[in-house]
PDB file of C-alpha atoms in Angstrom:
ATOM      1  CA  UNK A   1      48.126  67.188   0.002  1.00 46.00           C
ATOM      2  CA  UNK A   2      50.909  64.954  -1.282  1.00 48.00           C
ATOM      3  CA  UNK A   3      49.905  65.454  -4.923  1.00 47.00           C
ATOM      4  CA  UNK A   4      49.914  69.229  -4.492  1.00 50.00           C
ATOM      5  CA  UNK A   5      53.309  69.107  -2.849  1.00 46.00           C
ATOM      6  CA  UNK A   6      54.624  66.962  -5.699  1.00 48.00           C
ATOM      7  CA  UNK A   7      53.364  69.493  -8.222  1.00 50.00           C
ATOM      8  CA  UNK A   8      54.924  72.327  -6.261  1.00 47.00           C
ATOM      9  CA  UNK A   9      58.243  70.506  -6.031  1.00 48.00           C
ATOM     10  CA  UNK A  10      58.303  69.854  -9.763  1.00 50.00           C
ATOM     11  CA  UNK A  11      57.239  73.373 -10.699  1.00 48.00           C
ATOM     12  CA  UNK A  12      59.783  74.878  -8.314  1.00 49.00           C
ATOM     13  CA  UNK A  13      62.515  72.793  -9.903  1.00 48.00           C
ATOM     14  CA  UNK A  14      61.422  73.833 -13.384  1.00 48.00           C
ATOM     15  CA  UNK A  15      61.190  77.479 -12.416  1.00 47.00           C
ATOM     16  CA  UNK A  16      64.666  77.463 -10.922  1.00 47.00           C
ATOM     17  CA  UNK A  17      66.412  75.548 -13.700  1.00 48.00           C
ATOM     18  CA  UNK A  18      66.092  78.090 -16.561  1.00 46.00           C
ATOM     19  CA  UNK A  19      67.951  80.620 -14.477  1.00 46.00           C
ATOM     20  CA  UNK A  20      70.979  78.404 -14.069  1.00 46.00           C
ATOM     21  CA  UNK A  21      70.953  75.820 -16.875  1.00 45.00           C
ATOM     22  CA  UNK A  22      73.323  76.621 -19.715  1.00 46.00           C
ATOM     23  CA  UNK A  23      74.828  74.841 -22.670  1.00 47.00           C
ATOM     24  CA  UNK A  24      78.484  73.927 -22.596  1.00 48.00           C
ATOM     25  CA  UNK A  25      79.200  77.015 -24.700  1.00 45.00           C
ATOM     26  CA  UNK A  26      77.719  79.237 -21.971  1.00 47.00           C
ATOM     27  CA  UNK A  27      74.742  80.186 -24.146  1.00 48.00           C
ATOM     28  CA  UNK A  28      71.373  79.884 -22.367  1.00 50.00           C
ATOM     29  CA  UNK A  29      69.273  76.983 -23.673  1.00 64.00           C
ATOM     30  CA  UNK A  30      65.716  77.468 -24.885  1.00 80.00           C
ATOM     31  CA  UNK A  31      62.794  76.451 -22.699  1.00 81.00           C
ATOM     32  CA  UNK A  32      62.042  73.225 -24.572  1.00 82.00           C
ATOM     33  CA  UNK A  33      65.614  71.982 -24.167  1.00 82.00           C
ATOM     34  CA  UNK A  34      65.667  72.900 -20.492  1.00 82.00           C
ATOM     35  CA  UNK A  35      62.362  71.140 -19.808  1.00 81.00           C
ATOM     36  CA  UNK A  36      63.595  68.019 -21.588  1.00 82.00           C
ATOM     37  CA  UNK A  37      66.777  68.015 -19.497  1.00 83.00           C
ATOM     38  CA  UNK A  38      64.803  68.449 -16.298  1.00 80.00           C
ATOM     39  CA  UNK A  39      62.275  65.777 -17.282  1.00 81.00           C
ATOM     40  CA  UNK A  40      65.012  63.287 -18.100  1.00 81.00           C
ATOM     41  CA  UNK A  41      66.816  64.074 -14.879  1.00 82.00           C
ATOM     42  CA  UNK A  42      63.669  63.564 -12.780  1.00 82.00           C
ATOM     43  CA  UNK A  43      62.872  60.282 -14.538  1.00 83.00           C
ATOM     44  CA  UNK A  44      66.397  59.056 -13.904  1.00 83.00           C
ATOM     45  CA  UNK A  45      66.406  60.366 -10.324  1.00 83.00           C
ATOM     46  CA  UNK A  46      62.792  60.163  -9.077  1.00 80.00           C
ATOM     47  CA  UNK A  47      63.952  60.260  -5.475  1.00 83.00           C
ATOM     48  CA  UNK A  48      64.548  64.005  -5.851  1.00 81.00           C
ATOM     49  CA  UNK A  49      60.776  64.554  -6.001  1.00 79.00           C
ATOM     50  CA  UNK A  50      60.272  62.440  -2.888  1.00 81.00           C
ATOM     51  CA  UNK A  51      62.957  64.411  -1.085  1.00 83.00           C
ATOM     52  CA  UNK A  52      61.355  67.690  -2.131  1.00 80.00           C
ATOM     53  CA  UNK A  53      57.918  66.493  -0.992  1.00 84.00           C
ATOM     54  CA  UNK A  54      59.294  65.463   2.400  1.00 82.00           C
ATOM     55  CA  UNK A  55      61.027  68.824   2.811  1.00 80.00           C
ATOM     56  CA  UNK A  56      57.930  70.763   1.801  1.00 79.00           C
ATOM     57  CA  UNK A  57      55.721  68.670   4.100  1.00 75.00           C
ATOM     58  CA  UNK A  58      58.082  69.274   7.010  1.00 74.00           C
ATOM     59  CA  UNK A  59      58.005  72.987   6.313  1.00 78.00           C
ATOM     60  CA  UNK A  60      54.205  73.002   6.055  1.00 70.00           C
ATOM     61  CA  UNK A  61      53.884  70.986   9.286  1.00 68.00           C
ATOM     62  CA  UNK A  62      56.219  73.363  11.106  1.00 69.00           C
ATOM     63  CA  UNK A  63      54.266  76.396   9.907  1.00 70.00           C
ATOM     64  CA  UNK A  64      50.969  74.786  10.900  1.00 69.00           C
ATOM     65  CA  UNK A  65      52.329  73.866  14.333  1.00 69.00           C
ATOM     66  CA  UNK A  66      53.549  77.419  14.888  1.00 72.00           C
ATOM     67  CA  UNK A  67      50.168  78.875  13.933  1.00 69.00           C
ATOM     68  CA  UNK A  68      48.525  76.407  16.328  1.00 75.00           C
ATOM     69  CA  UNK A  69      50.904  77.319  19.168  1.00 80.00           C
ATOM     70  CA  UNK A  70      50.225  81.018  18.707  1.00 88.00           C
ATOM     71  CA  UNK A  71      46.454  80.461  18.665  1.00 88.00           C
ATOM     72  CA  UNK A  72      46.593  78.322  21.808  1.00 94.00           C
ATOM     73  CA  UNK A  73      48.806  80.843  23.598  1.00 92.00           C
ATOM     74  CA  UNK A  74      46.399  83.678  22.770  1.00 93.00           C
ATOM     75  CA  UNK A  75      43.482  81.629  24.155  1.00 95.00           C
ATOM     76  CA  UNK A  76      45.335  80.435  27.255  1.00 95.00           C
ATOM     77  CA  UNK A  77      43.021  82.082  29.793  1.00 96.00           C
ATOM     78  CA  UNK A  78      39.885  80.627  28.217  1.00 97.00           C
ATOM     79  CA  UNK A  79      41.492  77.200  27.961  1.00 97.00           C
ATOM     80  CA  UNK A  80      42.996  76.895  31.409  1.00 97.00           C
ATOM     81  CA  UNK A  81      41.320  79.427  33.698  1.00 96.00           C
ATOM     82  CA  UNK A  82      37.585  79.384  32.931  1.00 96.00           C
ATOM     83  CA  UNK A  83      35.329  79.220  35.991  1.00 95.00           C
ATOM     84  CA  UNK A  84      32.761  77.334  33.894  1.00 96.00           C
ATOM     85  CA  UNK A  85      34.959  74.245  33.586  1.00 97.00           C
ATOM     86  CA  UNK A  86      35.007  71.103  35.698  1.00 98.00           C
ATOM     87  CA  UNK A  87      38.198  69.232  36.422  1.00 98.00           C
ATOM     88  CA  UNK A  88      39.750  66.347  38.303  1.00 98.00           C
ATOM     89  CA  UNK A  89      43.047  66.400  40.165  1.00 97.00           C
ATOM     90  CA  UNK A  90      44.466  69.048  42.500  1.00 97.00           C
ATOM     91  CA  UNK A  91      43.623  72.660  41.655  1.00 96.00           C
ATOM     92  CA  UNK A  92      47.243  73.592  42.348  1.00 96.00           C
ATOM     93  CA  UNK A  93      48.772  70.832  40.198  1.00 98.00           C
ATOM     94  CA  UNK A  94      51.825  72.170  38.343  1.00 98.00           C
ATOM     95  CA  UNK A  95      50.541  70.806  35.000  1.00 98.00           C
ATOM     96  CA  UNK A  96      47.061  71.176  33.531  1.00 98.00           C
ATOM     97  CA  UNK A  97      45.690  69.187  30.615  1.00 98.00           C
ATOM     98  CA  UNK A  98      42.523  70.126  28.718  1.00 98.00           C
ATOM     99  CA  UNK A  99      40.361  67.593  26.888  1.00 98.00           C
ATOM    100  CA  UNK A 100      37.769  68.567  24.275  1.00 98.00           C
ATOM    101  CA  UNK A 101      35.321  65.678  23.861  1.00 98.00           C
ATOM    102  CA  UNK A 102      31.900  64.518  22.697  1.00 98.00           C
ATOM    103  CA  UNK A 103      29.917  61.980  24.728  1.00 97.00           C
ATOM    104  CA  UNK A 104      29.037  60.078  21.538  1.00 96.00           C
ATOM    105  CA  UNK A 105      32.643  59.933  20.306  1.00 96.00           C
ATOM    106  CA  UNK A 106      33.835  56.317  20.336  1.00 95.00           C
ATOM    107  CA  UNK A 107      37.482  57.277  20.773  1.00 96.00           C
ATOM    108  CA  UNK A 108      36.552  59.562  23.673  1.00 97.00           C
ATOM    109  CA  UNK A 109      34.716  56.678  25.311  1.00 97.00           C
ATOM    110  CA  UNK A 110      37.678  54.338  24.902  1.00 96.00           C
ATOM    111  CA  UNK A 111      39.986  57.006  26.356  1.00 96.00           C
ATOM    112  CA  UNK A 112      37.757  57.821  29.330  1.00 97.00           C
ATOM    113  CA  UNK A 113      39.231  55.519  31.980  1.00 97.00           C
ATOM    114  CA  UNK A 114      42.760  56.423  30.927  1.00 97.00           C
ATOM    115  CA  UNK A 115      41.933  60.141  31.092  1.00 98.00           C
ATOM    116  CA  UNK A 116      40.224  59.839  34.485  1.00 98.00           C
ATOM    117  CA  UNK A 117      43.281  58.011  35.875  1.00 98.00           C
ATOM    118  CA  UNK A 118      45.790  60.682  34.806  1.00 98.00           C
ATOM    119  CA  UNK A 119      45.880  62.668  38.095  1.00 98.00           C
ATOM    120  CA  UNK A 120      46.660  59.494  40.065  1.00 98.00           C
ATOM    121  CA  UNK A 121      49.096  58.236  37.425  1.00 97.00           C
ATOM    122  CA  UNK A 122      51.105  61.438  37.879  1.00 98.00           C
ATOM    123  CA  UNK A 123      50.834  61.529  41.689  1.00 97.00           C
ATOM    124  CA  UNK A 124      48.645  64.619  41.683  1.00 97.00           C
ATOM    125  CA  UNK A 125      50.967  66.630  39.467  1.00 98.00           C
ATOM    126  CA  UNK A 126      48.401  66.879  36.655  1.00 98.00           C
ATOM    127  CA  UNK A 127      44.926  68.391  36.666  1.00 98.00           C
ATOM    128  CA  UNK A 128      42.515  67.480  33.841  1.00 98.00           C
ATOM    129  CA  UNK A 129      39.971  70.047  32.601  1.00 98.00           C
ATOM    130  CA  UNK A 130      36.960  68.816  30.643  1.00 98.00           C
ATOM    131  CA  UNK A 131      35.597  70.885  27.767  1.00 98.00           C
ATOM    132  CA  UNK A 132      32.252  69.750  26.355  1.00 98.00           C
ATOM    133  CA  UNK A 133      32.504  69.904  22.572  1.00 98.00           C
ATOM    134  CA  UNK A 134      29.284  68.264  21.289  1.00 97.00           C
ATOM    135  CA  UNK A 135      29.615  68.151  17.517  1.00 97.00           C
ATOM    136  CA  UNK A 136      28.419  64.687  16.519  1.00 95.00           C
ATOM    137  CA  UNK A 137      24.664  64.937  17.060  1.00 92.00           C
ATOM    138  CA  UNK A 138      21.884  66.877  18.815  1.00 93.00           C
ATOM    139  CA  UNK A 139      21.961  64.142  21.467  1.00 95.00           C
ATOM    140  CA  UNK A 140      25.600  64.985  22.108  1.00 96.00           C
ATOM    141  CA  UNK A 141      24.586  68.505  23.077  1.00 96.00           C
ATOM    142  CA  UNK A 142      21.844  67.224  25.406  1.00 97.00           C
ATOM    143  CA  UNK A 143      24.393  64.981  27.094  1.00 97.00           C
ATOM    144  CA  UNK A 144      26.835  67.870  27.457  1.00 98.00           C
ATOM    145  CA  UNK A 145      24.167  70.042  29.073  1.00 98.00           C
ATOM    146  CA  UNK A 146      23.218  67.165  31.384  1.00 98.00           C
ATOM    147  CA  UNK A 147      26.819  66.817  32.519  1.00 98.00           C
ATOM    148  CA  UNK A 148      27.130  70.543  33.185  1.00 98.00           C
ATOM    149  CA  UNK A 149      23.825  70.510  35.050  1.00 98.00           C
ATOM    150  CA  UNK A 150      25.054  67.576  37.144  1.00 98.00           C
ATOM    151  CA  UNK A 151      28.090  69.671  37.909  1.00 98.00           C
ATOM    152  CA  UNK A 152      25.805  72.267  39.444  1.00 97.00           C
ATOM    153  CA  UNK A 153      25.044  69.575  42.034  1.00 98.00           C
ATOM    154  CA  UNK A 154      28.686  68.630  42.560  1.00 97.00           C
ATOM    155  CA  UNK A 155      28.304  65.395  40.571  1.00 98.00           C
ATOM    156  CA  UNK A 156      30.117  66.239  37.351  1.00 98.00           C
ATOM    157  CA  UNK A 157      32.749  63.478  37.413  1.00 97.00           C
ATOM    158  CA  UNK A 158      30.153  60.839  38.266  1.00 98.00           C
ATOM    159  CA  UNK A 159      27.844  61.990  35.457  1.00 98.00           C
ATOM    160  CA  UNK A 160      30.754  62.227  33.037  1.00 98.00           C
ATOM    161  CA  UNK A 161      31.618  58.601  33.638  1.00 97.00           C
ATOM    162  CA  UNK A 162      27.986  57.450  33.308  1.00 97.00           C
ATOM    163  CA  UNK A 163      27.462  59.310  30.036  1.00 97.00           C
ATOM    164  CA  UNK A 164      30.696  57.987  28.588  1.00 97.00           C
ATOM    165  CA  UNK A 165      29.491  54.473  29.381  1.00 96.00           C
ATOM    166  CA  UNK A 166      26.188  54.872  27.528  1.00 95.00           C
ATOM    167  CA  UNK A 167      25.805  52.825  24.350  1.00 91.00           C
ATOM    168  CA  UNK A 168      25.921  54.979  21.208  1.00 88.00           C
ATOM    169  CA  UNK A 169      23.567  52.649  19.336  1.00 82.00           C
ATOM    170  CA  UNK A 170      20.643  53.552  21.582  1.00 75.00           C
ATOM    171  CA  UNK A 171      20.716  57.180  20.548  1.00 73.00           C
ATOM    172  CA  UNK A 172      21.136  58.769  23.994  1.00 90.00           C
ATOM    173  CA  UNK A 173      17.405  59.072  24.640  1.00 94.00           C
ATOM    174  CA  UNK A 174      16.132  61.408  27.398  1.00 95.00           C
ATOM    175  CA  UNK A 175      15.195  58.372  29.490  1.00 95.00           C
ATOM    176  CA  UNK A 176      18.718  56.965  29.227  1.00 96.00           C
ATOM    177  CA  UNK A 177      20.276  60.292  30.181  1.00 97.00           C
ATOM    178  CA  UNK A 178      17.916  60.531  33.153  1.00 97.00           C
ATOM    179  CA  UNK A 179      18.802  56.971  34.214  1.00 97.00           C
ATOM    180  CA  UNK A 180      22.496  57.832  33.963  1.00 97.00           C
ATOM    181  CA  UNK A 181      21.866  60.858  36.161  1.00 98.00           C
ATOM    182  CA  UNK A 182      20.126  58.723  38.781  1.00 98.00           C
ATOM    183  CA  UNK A 183      23.066  56.313  38.845  1.00 98.00           C
ATOM    184  CA  UNK A 184      25.373  59.301  39.298  1.00 98.00           C
ATOM    185  CA  UNK A 185      23.385  60.498  42.293  1.00 98.00           C
ATOM    186  CA  UNK A 186      21.917  63.524  40.487  1.00 98.00           C
ATOM    187  CA  UNK A 187      18.543  65.120  41.182  1.00 98.00           C
ATOM    188  CA  UNK A 188      16.998  64.565  37.731  1.00 98.00           C
ATOM    189  CA  UNK A 189      14.267  67.198  37.975  1.00 98.00           C
ATOM    190  CA  UNK A 190      16.771  69.852  38.991  1.00 98.00           C
ATOM    191  CA  UNK A 191      19.155  68.702  36.260  1.00 98.00           C
ATOM    192  CA  UNK A 192      16.446  69.030  33.612  1.00 98.00           C
ATOM    193  CA  UNK A 193      15.617  72.539  34.782  1.00 97.00           C
ATOM    194  CA  UNK A 194      19.267  73.595  34.732  1.00 98.00           C
ATOM    195  CA  UNK A 195      19.825  72.108  31.260  1.00 97.00           C
ATOM    196  CA  UNK A 196      17.529  74.785  29.871  1.00 96.00           C
ATOM    197  CA  UNK A 197      19.454  77.651  31.428  1.00 96.00           C
ATOM    198  CA  UNK A 198      21.018  80.207  29.122  1.00 97.00           C
ATOM    199  CA  UNK A 199      24.176  80.134  31.229  1.00 96.00           C
ATOM    200  CA  UNK A 200      24.909  76.450  30.621  1.00 98.00           C
ATOM    201  CA  UNK A 201      23.982  76.688  26.960  1.00 97.00           C
ATOM    202  CA  UNK A 202      26.459  79.554  26.670  1.00 97.00           C
ATOM    203  CA  UNK A 203      29.198  77.352  28.137  1.00 98.00           C
ATOM    204  CA  UNK A 204      28.686  74.846  25.318  1.00 98.00           C
ATOM    205  CA  UNK A 205      28.548  77.574  22.669  1.00 97.00           C
ATOM    206  CA  UNK A 206      31.702  79.204  24.051  1.00 98.00           C
ATOM    207  CA  UNK A 207      33.525  75.858  23.977  1.00 98.00           C
ATOM    208  CA  UNK A 208      32.659  75.436  20.304  1.00 97.00           C
ATOM    209  CA  UNK A 209      33.989  78.887  19.472  1.00 97.00           C
ATOM    210  CA  UNK A 210      37.106  78.275  21.536  1.00 97.00           C
ATOM    211  CA  UNK A 211      37.766  74.999  19.715  1.00 96.00           C
ATOM    212  CA  UNK A 212      37.598  76.794  16.387  1.00 94.00           C
ATOM    213  CA  UNK A 213      39.966  79.500  17.659  1.00 93.00           C
ATOM    214  CA  UNK A 214      42.671  76.955  18.453  1.00 94.00           C
ATOM    215  CA  UNK A 215      42.134  74.779  15.382  1.00 91.00           C
ATOM    216  CA  UNK A 216      40.227  71.853  16.920  1.00 94.00           C
ATOM    217  CA  UNK A 217      37.640  70.281  14.636  1.00 92.00           C
ATOM    218  CA  UNK A 218      37.333  66.755  16.045  1.00 95.00           C
ATOM    219  CA  UNK A 219      37.303  64.767  19.251  1.00 97.00           C
ATOM    220  CA  UNK A 220      39.081  63.942  21.395  1.00 98.00           C
ATOM    221  CA  UNK A 221      41.678  66.707  21.483  1.00 97.00           C
ATOM    222  CA  UNK A 222      44.198  67.220  24.283  1.00 98.00           C
ATOM    223  CA  UNK A 223      46.160  70.339  25.184  1.00 97.00           C
ATOM    224  CA  UNK A 224      49.020  70.984  27.579  1.00 97.00           C
ATOM    225  CA  UNK A 225      50.549  74.438  27.579  1.00 94.00           C
ATOM    226  CA  UNK A 226      50.724  75.497  23.937  1.00 93.00           C
ATOM    227  CA  UNK A 227      50.863  71.923  22.615  1.00 93.00           C
ATOM    228  CA  UNK A 228      47.940  70.112  20.968  1.00 94.00           C
ATOM    229  CA  UNK A 229      47.392  66.423  20.271  1.00 94.00           C
ATOM    230  CA  UNK A 230      44.401  65.669  18.046  1.00 93.00           C
ATOM    231  CA  UNK A 231      42.811  62.236  18.329  1.00 95.00           C
ATOM    232  CA  UNK A 232      43.087  59.449  20.885  1.00 95.00           C
ATOM    233  CA  UNK A 233      46.856  59.203  20.593  1.00 96.00           C
ATOM    234  CA  UNK A 234      47.601  58.196  24.171  1.00 97.00           C
ATOM    235  CA  UNK A 235      51.311  57.713  23.494  1.00 97.00           C
ATOM    236  CA  UNK A 236      51.652  61.275  22.172  1.00 96.00           C
ATOM    237  CA  UNK A 237      49.624  62.719  25.058  1.00 97.00           C
ATOM    238  CA  UNK A 238      51.704  60.764  27.582  1.00 97.00           C
ATOM    239  CA  UNK A 239      54.890  62.079  26.004  1.00 97.00           C
ATOM    240  CA  UNK A 240      53.503  65.607  26.172  1.00 97.00           C
ATOM    241  CA  UNK A 241      52.543  65.183  29.828  1.00 98.00           C
ATOM    242  CA  UNK A 242      55.862  63.582  30.777  1.00 98.00           C
ATOM    243  CA  UNK A 243      57.760  66.515  29.290  1.00 97.00           C
ATOM    244  CA  UNK A 244      55.520  69.070  31.009  1.00 98.00           C
ATOM    245  CA  UNK A 245      55.785  67.371  34.420  1.00 97.00           C
ATOM    246  CA  UNK A 246      59.555  67.059  34.113  1.00 97.00           C
ATOM    247  CA  UNK A 247      59.830  70.723  33.181  1.00 95.00           C
ATOM    248  CA  UNK A 248      57.628  71.737  36.107  1.00 95.00           C
ATOM    249  CA  UNK A 249      59.672  69.692  38.600  1.00 87.00           C
TER     250      UNK A 249
END
């Protein structure tokens, strides 16, 4: 990205210069002379390229952020109002945060306790919605379906925590998922039956399509309003939440 921006900055400078560069006599210079002047100037003042790159990157970032905001706004109902989702915190909390995650994502695992504590940390002013986004392995999808099936029994949060605590190195075997379900107080036989339902499989498929719509291609990803934080950047998410809670007060 930086190399392309550097090329663009240089080419833009070259393209602009022939239109304005003139000899002292007022006669336009030929292309070779202009290019030599520009080249010498850039070599003597290399910071101009850096400044151009920074400006172009800022412009590109702003355009990308605006596209993301528009996409999130257009998908607001699916993000924040889906009956298929499970959440923690008061249903009438003034601020809602959405997390897209994968049960085999190491950063999601390390963020789990922090995420689960958010409603209490904000005195019930924030609700957290969980969006299964299993993209790392087939086992990720099995875990996502198990969590949704546990939710059918009112044990989603408990199963979520158990699955997040499973060791990635073991491969999330069926036996380990079943053991996690037992620890979460889930009826395993019923869970297994529900995991095969078209309805729950559609929830996972819809989440994947929704993620693509709003520009999410990795986990974890956090959304509040029309703002998106990609990755386990807790400081950025906290800043986003603080601003939203203050605005809602």
